Amino acid sequence: MTDRISVREAGSGTPLVLLHAFPLSARMWQNQLDELPGSDGSEARVLAVDLRGFGGTDLGTDEPSLDLLADDVALLLERAGVEQAVVVGLSMGGYVAMALARRHPHCLAGLMLADTKATADTPAARANRERIAAAVLARDSVRLLVDEQVPIPLLGVTSSTERPRLVERLRGMIESASPQAVAWAQRAMARRPDSMDVLAGLNVPALVLVGEEDAITPVSDAQAMAEVLPDADLTVLPGVGHLSALESPNAFNWALRGLLARVTA
Ligand code: MLT
């Protein structure tokens, strides 16, 4: 665990933990921090976490592991006096949410998995992560990631052609990531196990959401998770790619509010 977990917080009410995508930070959740507490600020207590190495959270010296990130989140909740939260993970954040479900299931009041998958990496995907990790460290620059992933495949075709300001914002967010954090996270993701069995045993309200144009974790991955979760809705957003919360915040928030209503019913 790390003692220095940075978190952006807004509102009061049902605790809602937001876990960001790779290689972003809690900054990606600005719209959700602004909107989800509601007009009087009492609908949700939103906690957007900077995962280890990103935003304001130090990387530390531990070996790469998503389990450590899940333990960080559990510790953060304990320190915030939160027994249970609705946990939202987008892509890498979804992997961390699944590690949290495996290691600290009592923390979950509900789960939203957005643009993510429960399967482990193939050998080819692992090799590609190691290629990226080694390259960003050798060059001491994350430029390679920007060149290979922005706007496509991180954004959908629609956003990449119609949302130039979002493309620029995304570039800025990635450029602020450190090569060390990028390499650490790639190696941690490469080591993650399959989580289908964890999802199958999870008896909390769940929502699986995916952008129809998601080229990294496509609709078929979302369908597989929704089928195995005992109590899950599946939402597919048209015209949206992998970063659904950024590409279509209103639709994302509307779906998430539906999950909050199920949890508090
Ligand atoms: C992410 O958006 O977090 C990444 O695409 C996840 C991954 O590399 O598997």
JSON list of N, CA, C and O in Angstrom, two decimals, residues 24-75:
[
{"chain": "A", "resi": 24, "resn": "LEU", "atom": "N", "xyz": [-4.18, 7.64, -17.88]},
{"chain": "A", "resi": 24, "resn": "LEU", "atom": "CA", "xyz": [-4.78, 8.93, -17.50]},
{"chain": "A", "resi": 24, "resn": "LEU", "atom": "C", "xyz": [-4.70, 9.09, -15.98]},
{"chain": "A", "resi": 24, "resn": "LEU", "atom": "O", "xyz": [-3.82, 8.54, -15.35]},
{"chain": "A", "resi": 25, "resn": "SER", "atom": "N", "xyz": [-5.61, 9.86, -15.43]},
{"chain": "A", "resi": 25, "resn": "SER", "atom": "CA", "xyz": [-5.60, 10.13, -13.99]},
{"chain": "A", "resi": 25, "resn": "SER", "atom": "C", "xyz": [-7.02, 10.52, -13.61]},
{"chain": "A", "resi": 25, "resn": "SER", "atom": "O", "xyz": [-7.93, 10.53, -14.46]},
{"chain": "A", "resi": 26, "resn": "ALA", "atom": "N", "xyz": [-7.21, 10.91, -12.34]},
{"chain": "A", "resi": 26, "resn": "ALA", "atom": "CA", "xyz": [-8.53, 11.34, -11.90]},
{"chain": "A", "resi": 26, "resn": "ALA", "atom": "C", "xyz": [-9.04, 12.55, -12.70]},
{"chain": "A", "resi": 26, "resn": "ALA", "atom": "O", "xyz": [-10.24, 12.83, -12.69]},
{"chain": "A", "resi": 27, "resn": "ARG", "atom": "N", "xyz": [-8.16, 13.22, -13.39]},
{"chain": "A", "resi": 27, "resn": "ARG", "atom": "CA", "xyz": [-8.58, 14.36, -14.24]},
{"chain": "A", "resi": 27, "resn": "ARG", "atom": "C", "xyz": [-9.63, 13.95, -15.27]},
{"chain": "A", "resi": 27, "resn": "ARG", "atom": "O", "xyz": [-10.42, 14.76, -15.71]},
{"chain": "A", "resi": 28, "resn": "MET", "atom": "N", "xyz": [-9.57, 12.68, -15.69]},
{"chain": "A", "resi": 28, "resn": "MET", "atom": "CA", "xyz": [-10.52, 12.27, -16.74]},
{"chain": "A", "resi": 28, "resn": "MET", "atom": "C", "xyz": [-11.97, 12.29, -16.24]},
{"chain": "A", "resi": 28, "resn": "MET", "atom": "O", "xyz": [-12.91, 12.25, -17.03]},
{"chain": "A", "resi": 29, "resn": "TRP", "atom": "N", "xyz": [-12.16, 12.35, -14.92]},
{"chain": "A", "resi": 29, "resn": "TRP", "atom": "CA", "xyz": [-13.51, 12.28, -14.34]},
{"chain": "A", "resi": 29, "resn": "TRP", "atom": "C", "xyz": [-14.08, 13.66, -14.02]},
{"chain": "A", "resi": 29, "resn": "TRP", "atom": "O", "xyz": [-15.03, 13.76, -13.23]},
{"chain": "A", "resi": 30, "resn": "GLN", "atom": "N", "xyz": [-13.53, 14.75, -14.59]},
{"chain": "A", "resi": 30, "resn": "GLN", "atom": "CA", "xyz": [-13.99, 16.08, -14.17]},
{"chain": "A", "resi": 30, "resn": "GLN", "atom": "C", "xyz": [-15.49, 16.26, -14.37]},
{"chain": "A", "resi": 30, "resn": "GLN", "atom": "O", "xyz": [-16.19, 16.79, -13.50]},
{"chain": "A", "resi": 31, "resn": "ASN", "atom": "N", "xyz": [-16.01, 15.79, -15.50]},
{"chain": "A", "resi": 31, "resn": "ASN", "atom": "CA", "xyz": [-17.46, 15.94, -15.72]},
{"chain": "A", "resi": 31, "resn": "ASN", "atom": "C", "xyz": [-18.26, 15.20, -14.65]},
{"chain": "A", "resi": 31, "resn": "ASN", "atom": "O", "xyz": [-19.25, 15.72, -14.12]},
{"chain": "A", "resi": 32, "resn": "GLN", "atom": "N", "xyz": [-17.81, 13.98, -14.31]},
{"chain": "A", "resi": 32, "resn": "GLN", "atom": "CA", "xyz": [-18.54, 13.19, -13.31]},
{"chain": "A", "resi": 32, "resn": "GLN", "atom": "C", "xyz": [-18.45, 13.85, -11.93]},
{"chain": "A", "resi": 32, "resn": "GLN", "atom": "O", "xyz": [-19.42, 13.84, -11.16]},
{"chain": "A", "resi": 33, "resn": "LEU", "atom": "N", "xyz": [-17.30, 14.45, -11.61]},
{"chain": "A", "resi": 33, "resn": "LEU", "atom": "CA", "xyz": [-17.16, 15.16, -10.34]},
{"chain": "A", "resi": 33, "resn": "LEU", "atom": "C", "xyz": [-18.10, 16.37, -10.28]},
{"chain": "A", "resi": 33, "resn": "LEU", "atom": "O", "xyz": [-18.66, 16.69, -9.24]},
{"chain": "A", "resi": 34, "resn": "ASP", "atom": "N", "xyz": [-18.29, 17.01, -11.44]},
{"chain": "A", "resi": 34, "resn": "ASP", "atom": "CA", "xyz": [-19.16, 18.18, -11.49]},
{"chain": "A", "resi": 34, "resn": "ASP", "atom": "C", "xyz": [-20.63, 17.80, -11.43]},
{"chain": "A", "resi": 34, "resn": "ASP", "atom": "O", "xyz": [-21.44, 18.48, -10.81]},
{"chain": "A", "resi": 35, "resn": "GLU", "atom": "N", "xyz": [-20.99, 16.72, -12.12]},
{"chain": "A", "resi": 35, "resn": "GLU", "atom": "CA", "xyz": [-22.42, 16.42, -12.34]},
{"chain": "A", "resi": 35, "resn": "GLU", "atom": "C", "xyz": [-23.04, 15.43, -11.37]},
{"chain": "A", "resi": 35, "resn": "GLU", "atom": "O", "xyz": [-24.21, 15.55, -11.02]},
{"chain": "A", "resi": 36, "resn": "LEU", "atom": "N", "xyz": [-22.28, 14.41, -10.98]},
{"chain": "A", "resi": 36, "resn": "LEU", "atom": "CA", "xyz": [-22.94, 13.30, -10.25]},
{"chain": "A", "resi": 36, "resn": "LEU", "atom": "C", "xyz": [-23.38, 13.64, -8.83]},
{"chain": "A", "resi": 36, "resn": "LEU", "atom": "O", "xyz": [-24.32, 13.01, -8.33]},
{"chain": "A", "resi": 37, "resn": "PRO", "atom": "N", "xyz": [-22.78, 14.63, -8.15]},
{"chain": "A", "resi": 37, "resn": "PRO", "atom": "CA", "xyz": [-23.33, 14.98, -6.84]},
{"chain": "A", "resi": 37, "resn": "PRO", "atom": "C", "xyz": [-24.73, 15.58, -6.93]},
{"chain": "A", "resi": 37, "resn": "PRO", "atom": "O", "xyz": [-25.44, 15.67, -5.93]},
{"chain": "A", "resi": 38, "resn": "GLY", "atom": "N", "xyz": [-25.17, 15.97, -8.14]},
{"chain": "A", "resi": 38, "resn": "GLY", "atom": "CA", "xyz": [-26.51, 16.54, -8.31]},
{"chain": "A", "resi": 38, "resn": "GLY", "atom": "C", "xyz": [-26.54, 18.01, -7.95]},
{"chain": "A", "resi": 38, "resn": "GLY", "atom": "O", "xyz": [-25.56, 18.57, -7.45]},
{"chain": "A", "resi": 39, "resn": "SER", "atom": "N", "xyz": [-27.72, 18.67, -8.19]},
{"chain": "A", "resi": 39, "resn": "SER", "atom": "CA", "xyz": [-27.79, 20.12, -8.04]},
{"chain": "A", "resi": 39, "resn": "SER", "atom": "C", "xyz": [-27.57, 20.56, -6.59]},
{"chain": "A", "resi": 39, "resn": "SER", "atom": "O", "xyz": [-26.99, 21.62, -6.34]},
{"chain": "A", "resi": 40, "resn": "ASP", "atom": "N", "xyz": [-28.03, 19.77, -5.62]},
{"chain": "A", "resi": 40, "resn": "ASP", "atom": "CA", "xyz": [-27.80, 20.19, -4.23]},
{"chain": "A", "resi": 40, "resn": "ASP", "atom": "C", "xyz": [-26.59, 19.49, -3.60]},
{"chain": "A", "resi": 40, "resn": "ASP", "atom": "O", "xyz": [-26.33, 19.64, -2.40]},
{"chain": "A", "resi": 41, "resn": "GLY", "atom": "N", "xyz": [-25.86, 18.75, -4.40]},
{"chain": "A", "resi": 41, "resn": "GLY", "atom": "CA", "xyz": [-24.61, 18.15, -3.93]},
{"chain": "A", "resi": 41, "resn": "GLY", "atom": "C", "xyz": [-24.78, 16.93, -3.05]},
{"chain": "A", "resi": 41, "resn": "GLY", "atom": "O", "xyz": [-23.81, 16.41, -2.51]},
{"chain": "A", "resi": 42, "resn": "SER", "atom": "N", "xyz": [-26.03, 16.43, -2.91]},
{"chain": "A", "resi": 42, "resn": "SER", "atom": "CA", "xyz": [-26.24, 15.36, -1.92]},
{"chain": "A", "resi": 42, "resn": "SER", "atom": "C", "xyz": [-26.53, 13.99, -2.53]},
{"chain": "A", "resi": 42, "resn": "SER", "atom": "O", "xyz": [-26.82, 13.04, -1.82]},
{"chain": "A", "resi": 43, "resn": "GLU", "atom": "N", "xyz": [-26.48, 13.89, -3.88]},
{"chain": "A", "resi": 43, "resn": "GLU", "atom": "CA", "xyz": [-26.83, 12.60, -4.50]},
{"chain": "A", "resi": 43, "resn": "GLU", "atom": "C", "xyz": [-25.72, 11.58, -4.40]},
{"chain": "A", "resi": 43, "resn": "GLU", "atom": "O", "xyz": [-25.97, 10.39, -4.31]},
{"chain": "A", "resi": 44, "resn": "ALA", "atom": "N", "xyz": [-24.48, 12.04, -4.45]},
{"chain": "A", "resi": 44, "resn": "ALA", "atom": "CA", "xyz": [-23.37, 11.09, -4.39]},
{"chain": "A", "resi": 44, "resn": "ALA", "atom": "C", "xyz": [-22.14, 11.80, -3.83]},
{"chain": "A", "resi": 44, "resn": "ALA", "atom": "O", "xyz": [-21.92, 12.99, -4.05]},
{"chain": "A", "resi": 45, "resn": "ARG", "atom": "N", "xyz": [-21.38, 11.03, -3.07]},
{"chain": "A", "resi": 45, "resn": "ARG", "atom": "CA", "xyz": [-20.05, 11.49, -2.64]},
{"chain": "A", "resi": 45, "resn": "ARG", "atom": "C", "xyz": [-19.06, 10.87, -3.60]},
{"chain": "A", "resi": 45, "resn": "ARG", "atom": "O", "xyz": [-18.78, 9.67, -3.53]},
{"chain": "A", "resi": 46, "resn": "VAL", "atom": "N", "xyz": [-18.57, 11.68, -4.54]},
{"chain": "A", "resi": 46, "resn": "VAL", "atom": "CA", "xyz": [-17.72, 11.16, -5.61]},
{"chain": "A", "resi": 46, "resn": "VAL", "atom": "C", "xyz": [-16.25, 11.24, -5.21]},
{"chain": "A", "resi": 46, "resn": "VAL", "atom": "O", "xyz": [-15.76, 12.31, -4.82]},
{"chain": "A", "resi": 47, "resn": "LEU", "atom": "N", "xyz": [-15.59, 10.10, -5.28]},
{"chain": "A", "resi": 47, "resn": "LEU", "atom": "CA", "xyz": [-14.15, 10.04, -4.96]},
{"chain": "A", "resi": 47, "resn": "LEU", "atom": "C", "xyz": [-13.42, 9.54, -6.20]},
{"chain": "A", "resi": 47, "resn": "LEU", "atom": "O", "xyz": [-13.54, 8.37, -6.56]},
{"chain": "A", "resi": 48, "resn": "ALA", "atom": "N", "xyz": [-12.72, 10.43, -6.88]},
{"chain": "A", "resi": 48, "resn": "ALA", "atom": "CA", "xyz": [-11.98, 10.05, -8.08]},
{"chain": "A", "resi": 48, "resn": "ALA", "atom": "C", "xyz": [-10.51, 9.88, -7.69]},
{"chain": "A", "resi": 48, "resn": "ALA", "atom": "O", "xyz": [-9.83, 10.83, -7.29]},
{"chain": "A", "resi": 49, "resn": "VAL", "atom": "N", "xyz": [-10.04, 8.65, -7.80]},
{"chain": "A", "resi": 49, "resn": "VAL", "atom": "CA", "xyz": [-8.73, 8.27, -7.26]},
{"chain": "A", "resi": 49, "resn": "VAL", "atom": "C", "xyz": [-7.65, 8.42, -8.35]},
{"chain": "A", "resi": 49, "resn": "VAL", "atom": "O", "xyz": [-7.86, 8.03, -9.49]},
{"chain": "A", "resi": 50, "resn": "ASP", "atom": "N", "xyz": [-6.50, 8.95, -7.97]},
{"chain": "A", "resi": 50, "resn": "ASP", "atom": "CA", "xyz": [-5.31, 8.86, -8.83]},
{"chain": "A", "resi": 50, "resn": "ASP", "atom": "C", "xyz": [-4.63, 7.54, -8.51]},
{"chain": "A", "resi": 50, "resn": "ASP", "atom": "O", "xyz": [-4.08, 7.37, -7.40]},
{"chain": "A", "resi": 51, "resn": "LEU", "atom": "N", "xyz": [-4.67, 6.59, -9.43]},
{"chain": "A", "resi": 51, "resn": "LEU", "atom": "CA", "xyz": [-4.02, 5.30, -9.18]},
{"chain": "A", "resi": 51, "resn": "LEU", "atom": "C", "xyz": [-2.51, 5.51, -9.13]},
{"chain": "A", "resi": 51, "resn": "LEU", "atom": "O", "xyz": [-1.97, 6.47, -9.68]},
{"chain": "A", "resi": 52, "resn": "ARG", "atom": "N", "xyz": [-1.84, 4.59, -8.48]},
{"chain": "A", "resi": 52, "resn": "ARG", "atom": "CA", "xyz": [-0.41, 4.70, -8.20]},
{"chain": "A", "resi": 52, "resn": "ARG", "atom": "C", "xyz": [0.43, 5.13, -9.42]},
{"chain": "A", "resi": 52, "resn": "ARG", "atom": "O", "xyz": [0.34, 4.50, -10.48]},
{"chain": "A", "resi": 53, "resn": "GLY", "atom": "N", "xyz": [1.17, 6.20, -9.24]},
{"chain": "A", "resi": 53, "resn": "GLY", "atom": "CA", "xyz": [2.05, 6.69, -10.31]},
{"chain": "A", "resi": 53, "resn": "GLY", "atom": "C", "xyz": [1.40, 7.76, -11.17]},
{"chain": "A", "resi": 53, "resn": "GLY", "atom": "O", "xyz": [2.08, 8.47, -11.90]},
{"chain": "A", "resi": 54, "resn": "PHE", "atom": "N", "xyz": [0.08, 7.91, -11.10]},
{"chain": "A", "resi": 54, "resn": "PHE", "atom": "CA", "xyz": [-0.63, 8.86, -11.96]},
{"chain": "A", "resi": 54, "resn": "PHE", "atom": "C", "xyz": [-1.18, 10.02, -11.13]},
{"chain": "A", "resi": 54, "resn": "PHE", "atom": "O", "xyz": [-1.46, 9.86, -9.94]},
{"chain": "A", "resi": 55, "resn": "GLY", "atom": "N", "xyz": [-1.33, 11.18, -11.79]},
{"chain": "A", "resi": 55, "resn": "GLY", "atom": "CA", "xyz": [-1.83, 12.36, -11.08]},
{"chain": "A", "resi": 55, "resn": "GLY", "atom": "C", "xyz": [-0.95, 12.66, -9.88]},
{"chain": "A", "resi": 55, "resn": "GLY", "atom": "O", "xyz": [0.27, 12.70, -9.98]},
{"chain": "A", "resi": 56, "resn": "GLY", "atom": "N", "xyz": [-1.58, 12.80, -8.72]},
{"chain": "A", "resi": 56, "resn": "GLY", "atom": "CA", "xyz": [-0.83, 13.18, -7.52]},
{"chain": "A", "resi": 56, "resn": "GLY", "atom": "C", "xyz": [-0.39, 12.02, -6.65]},
{"chain": "A", "resi": 56, "resn": "GLY", "atom": "O", "xyz": [0.11, 12.25, -5.54]},
{"chain": "A", "resi": 57, "resn": "THR", "atom": "N", "xyz": [-0.57, 10.78, -7.10]},
{"chain": "A", "resi": 57, "resn": "THR", "atom": "CA", "xyz": [-0.18, 9.63, -6.26]},
{"chain": "A", "resi": 57, "resn": "THR", "atom": "C", "xyz": [1.20, 9.13, -6.67]},
{"chain": "A", "resi": 57, "resn": "THR", "atom": "O", "xyz": [1.44, 8.86, -7.86]},
{"chain": "A", "resi": 58, "resn": "ASP", "atom": "N", "xyz": [2.06, 8.99, -5.68]},
{"chain": "A", "resi": 58, "resn": "ASP", "atom": "CA", "xyz": [3.43, 8.51, -5.96]},
{"chain": "A", "resi": 58, "resn": "ASP", "atom": "C", "xyz": [3.42, 7.08, -6.48]},
{"chain": "A", "resi": 58, "resn": "ASP", "atom": "O", "xyz": [2.56, 6.28, -6.12]},
{"chain": "A", "resi": 59, "resn": "LEU", "atom": "N", "xyz": [4.43, 6.74, -7.26]},
{"chain": "A", "resi": 59, "resn": "LEU", "atom": "CA", "xyz": [4.54, 5.37, -7.78]},
{"chain": "A", "resi": 59, "resn": "LEU", "atom": "C", "xyz": [5.04, 4.41, -6.70]},
{"chain": "A", "resi": 59, "resn": "LEU", "atom": "O", "xyz": [4.60, 3.26, -6.64]},
{"chain": "A", "resi": 60, "resn": "GLY", "atom": "N", "xyz": [5.92, 4.88, -5.85]},
{"chain": "A", "resi": 60, "resn": "GLY", "atom": "CA", "xyz": [6.49, 3.98, -4.83]},
{"chain": "A", "resi": 60, "resn": "GLY", "atom": "C", "xyz": [7.49, 3.02, -5.44]},
{"chain": "A", "resi": 60, "resn": "GLY", "atom": "O", "xyz": [7.92, 3.18, -6.58]},
{"chain": "A", "resi": 61, "resn": "THR", "atom": "N", "xyz": [7.85, 2.00, -4.66]},
{"chain": "A", "resi": 61, "resn": "THR", "atom": "CA", "xyz": [8.93, 1.12, -5.10]},
{"chain": "A", "resi": 61, "resn": "THR", "atom": "C", "xyz": [8.49, -0.35, -5.21]},
{"chain": "A", "resi": 61, "resn": "THR", "atom": "O", "xyz": [9.32, -1.23, -5.40]},
{"chain": "A", "resi": 62, "resn": "ASP", "atom": "N", "xyz": [7.18, -0.62, -5.09]},
{"chain": "A", "resi": 62, "resn": "ASP", "atom": "CA", "xyz": [6.71, -2.00, -5.17]},
{"chain": "A", "resi": 62, "resn": "ASP", "atom": "C", "xyz": [6.77, -2.54, -6.59]},
{"chain": "A", "resi": 62, "resn": "ASP", "atom": "O", "xyz": [6.73, -1.78, -7.56]},
{"chain": "A", "resi": 63, "resn": "GLU", "atom": "N", "xyz": [6.83, -3.86, -6.69]},
{"chain": "A", "resi": 63, "resn": "GLU", "atom": "CA", "xyz": [6.76, -4.52, -8.00]},
{"chain": "A", "resi": 63, "resn": "GLU", "atom": "C", "xyz": [5.38, -4.28, -8.62]},
{"chain": "A", "resi": 63, "resn": "GLU", "atom": "O", "xyz": [4.38, -4.19, -7.90]},
{"chain": "A", "resi": 64, "resn": "PRO", "atom": "N", "xyz": [5.32, -4.21, -9.96]},
{"chain": "A", "resi": 64, "resn": "PRO", "atom": "CA", "xyz": [4.02, -3.94, -10.60]},
{"chain": "A", "resi": 64, "resn": "PRO", "atom": "C", "xyz": [2.96, -4.98, -10.27]},
{"chain": "A", "resi": 64, "resn": "PRO", "atom": "O", "xyz": [3.21, -6.18, -10.38]},
{"chain": "A", "resi": 65, "resn": "SER", "atom": "N", "xyz": [1.78, -4.53, -9.85]},
{"chain": "A", "resi": 65, "resn": "SER", "atom": "CA", "xyz": [0.68, -5.45, -9.54]},
{"chain": "A", "resi": 65, "resn": "SER", "atom": "C", "xyz": [-0.60, -4.65, -9.38]},
{"chain": "A", "resi": 65, "resn": "SER", "atom": "O", "xyz": [-0.64, -3.66, -8.62]},
{"chain": "A", "resi": 66, "resn": "LEU", "atom": "N", "xyz": [-1.66, -5.07, -10.07]},
{"chain": "A", "resi": 66, "resn": "LEU", "atom": "CA", "xyz": [-2.94, -4.39, -9.91]},
{"chain": "A", "resi": 66, "resn": "LEU", "atom": "C", "xyz": [-3.53, -4.66, -8.53]},
{"chain": "A", "resi": 66, "resn": "LEU", "atom": "O", "xyz": [-4.36, -3.89, -8.04]},
{"chain": "A", "resi": 67, "resn": "ASP", "atom": "N", "xyz": [-3.12, -5.75, -7.90]},
{"chain": "A", "resi": 67, "resn": "ASP", "atom": "CA", "xyz": [-3.61, -6.04, -6.55]},
{"chain": "A", "resi": 67, "resn": "ASP", "atom": "C", "xyz": [-3.23, -4.92, -5.59]},
{"chain": "A", "resi": 67, "resn": "ASP", "atom": "O", "xyz": [-3.99, -4.57, -4.68]},
{"chain": "A", "resi": 68, "resn": "LEU", "atom": "N", "xyz": [-2.04, -4.36, -5.78]},
{"chain": "A", "resi": 68, "resn": "LEU", "atom": "CA", "xyz": [-1.61, -3.25, -4.91]},
{"chain": "A", "resi": 68, "resn": "LEU", "atom": "C", "xyz": [-2.54, -2.05, -5.09]},
{"chain": "A", "resi": 68, "resn": "LEU", "atom": "O", "xyz": [-2.87, -1.35, -4.13]},
{"chain": "A", "resi": 69, "resn": "LEU", "atom": "N", "xyz": [-2.96, -1.81, -6.34]},
{"chain": "A", "resi": 69, "resn": "LEU", "atom": "CA", "xyz": [-3.85, -0.68, -6.59]},
{"chain": "A", "resi": 69, "resn": "LEU", "atom": "C", "xyz": [-5.20, -0.91, -5.91]},
{"chain": "A", "resi": 69, "resn": "LEU", "atom": "O", "xyz": [-5.81, 0.01, -5.37]},
{"chain": "A", "resi": 70, "resn": "ALA", "atom": "N", "xyz": [-5.66, -2.17, -5.94]},
{"chain": "A", "resi": 70, "resn": "ALA", "atom": "CA", "xyz": [-6.92, -2.51, -5.26]},
{"chain": "A", "resi": 70, "resn": "ALA", "atom": "C", "xyz": [-6.76, -2.32, -3.75]},
{"chain": "A", "resi": 70, "resn": "ALA", "atom": "O", "xyz": [-7.66, -1.78, -3.08]},
{"chain": "A", "resi": 71, "resn": "ASP", "atom": "N", "xyz": [-5.61, -2.72, -3.22]},
{"chain": "A", "resi": 71, "resn": "ASP", "atom": "CA", "xyz": [-5.38, -2.53, -1.77]},
{"chain": "A", "resi": 71, "resn": "ASP", "atom": "C", "xyz": [-5.33, -1.04, -1.42]},
{"chain": "A", "resi": 71, "resn": "ASP", "atom": "O", "xyz": [-5.81, -0.63, -0.37]},
{"chain": "A", "resi": 72, "resn": "ASP", "atom": "N", "xyz": [-4.74, -0.25, -2.32]},
{"chain": "A", "resi": 72, "resn": "ASP", "atom": "CA", "xyz": [-4.72, 1.22, -2.11]},
{"chain": "A", "resi": 72, "resn": "ASP", "atom": "C", "xyz": [-6.14, 1.76, -1.99]},
{"chain": "A", "resi": 72, "resn": "ASP", "atom": "O", "xyz": [-6.44, 2.59, -1.14]},
{"chain": "A", "resi": 73, "resn": "VAL", "atom": "N", "xyz": [-7.03, 1.29, -2.89]},
{"chain": "A", "resi": 73, "resn": "VAL", "atom": "CA", "xyz": [-8.41, 1.79, -2.89]},
{"chain": "A", "resi": 73, "resn": "VAL", "atom": "C", "xyz": [-9.12, 1.36, -1.60]},
{"chain": "A", "resi": 73, "resn": "VAL", "atom": "O", "xyz": [-9.82, 2.17, -0.97]},
{"chain": "A", "resi": 74, "resn": "ALA", "atom": "N", "xyz": [-8.90, 0.12, -1.17]},
{"chain": "A", "resi": 74, "resn": "ALA", "atom": "CA", "xyz": [-9.53, -0.35, 0.08]},
{"chain": "A", "resi": 74, "resn": "ALA", "atom": "C", "xyz": [-9.05, 0.49, 1.27]},
{"chain": "A", "resi": 74, "resn": "ALA", "atom": "O", "xyz": [-9.85, 0.87, 2.13]},
{"chain": "A", "resi": 75, "resn": "LEU", "atom": "N", "xyz": [-7.77, 0.81, 1.27]},
{"chain": "A", "resi": 75, "resn": "LEU", "atom": "CA", "xyz": [-7.22, 1.63, 2.36]},
{"chain": "A", "resi": 75, "resn": "LEU", "atom": "C", "xyz": [-7.80, 3.05, 2.33]},
{"chain": "A", "resi": 75, "resn": "LEU", "atom": "O", "xyz": [-8.16, 3.62, 3.36]}
]
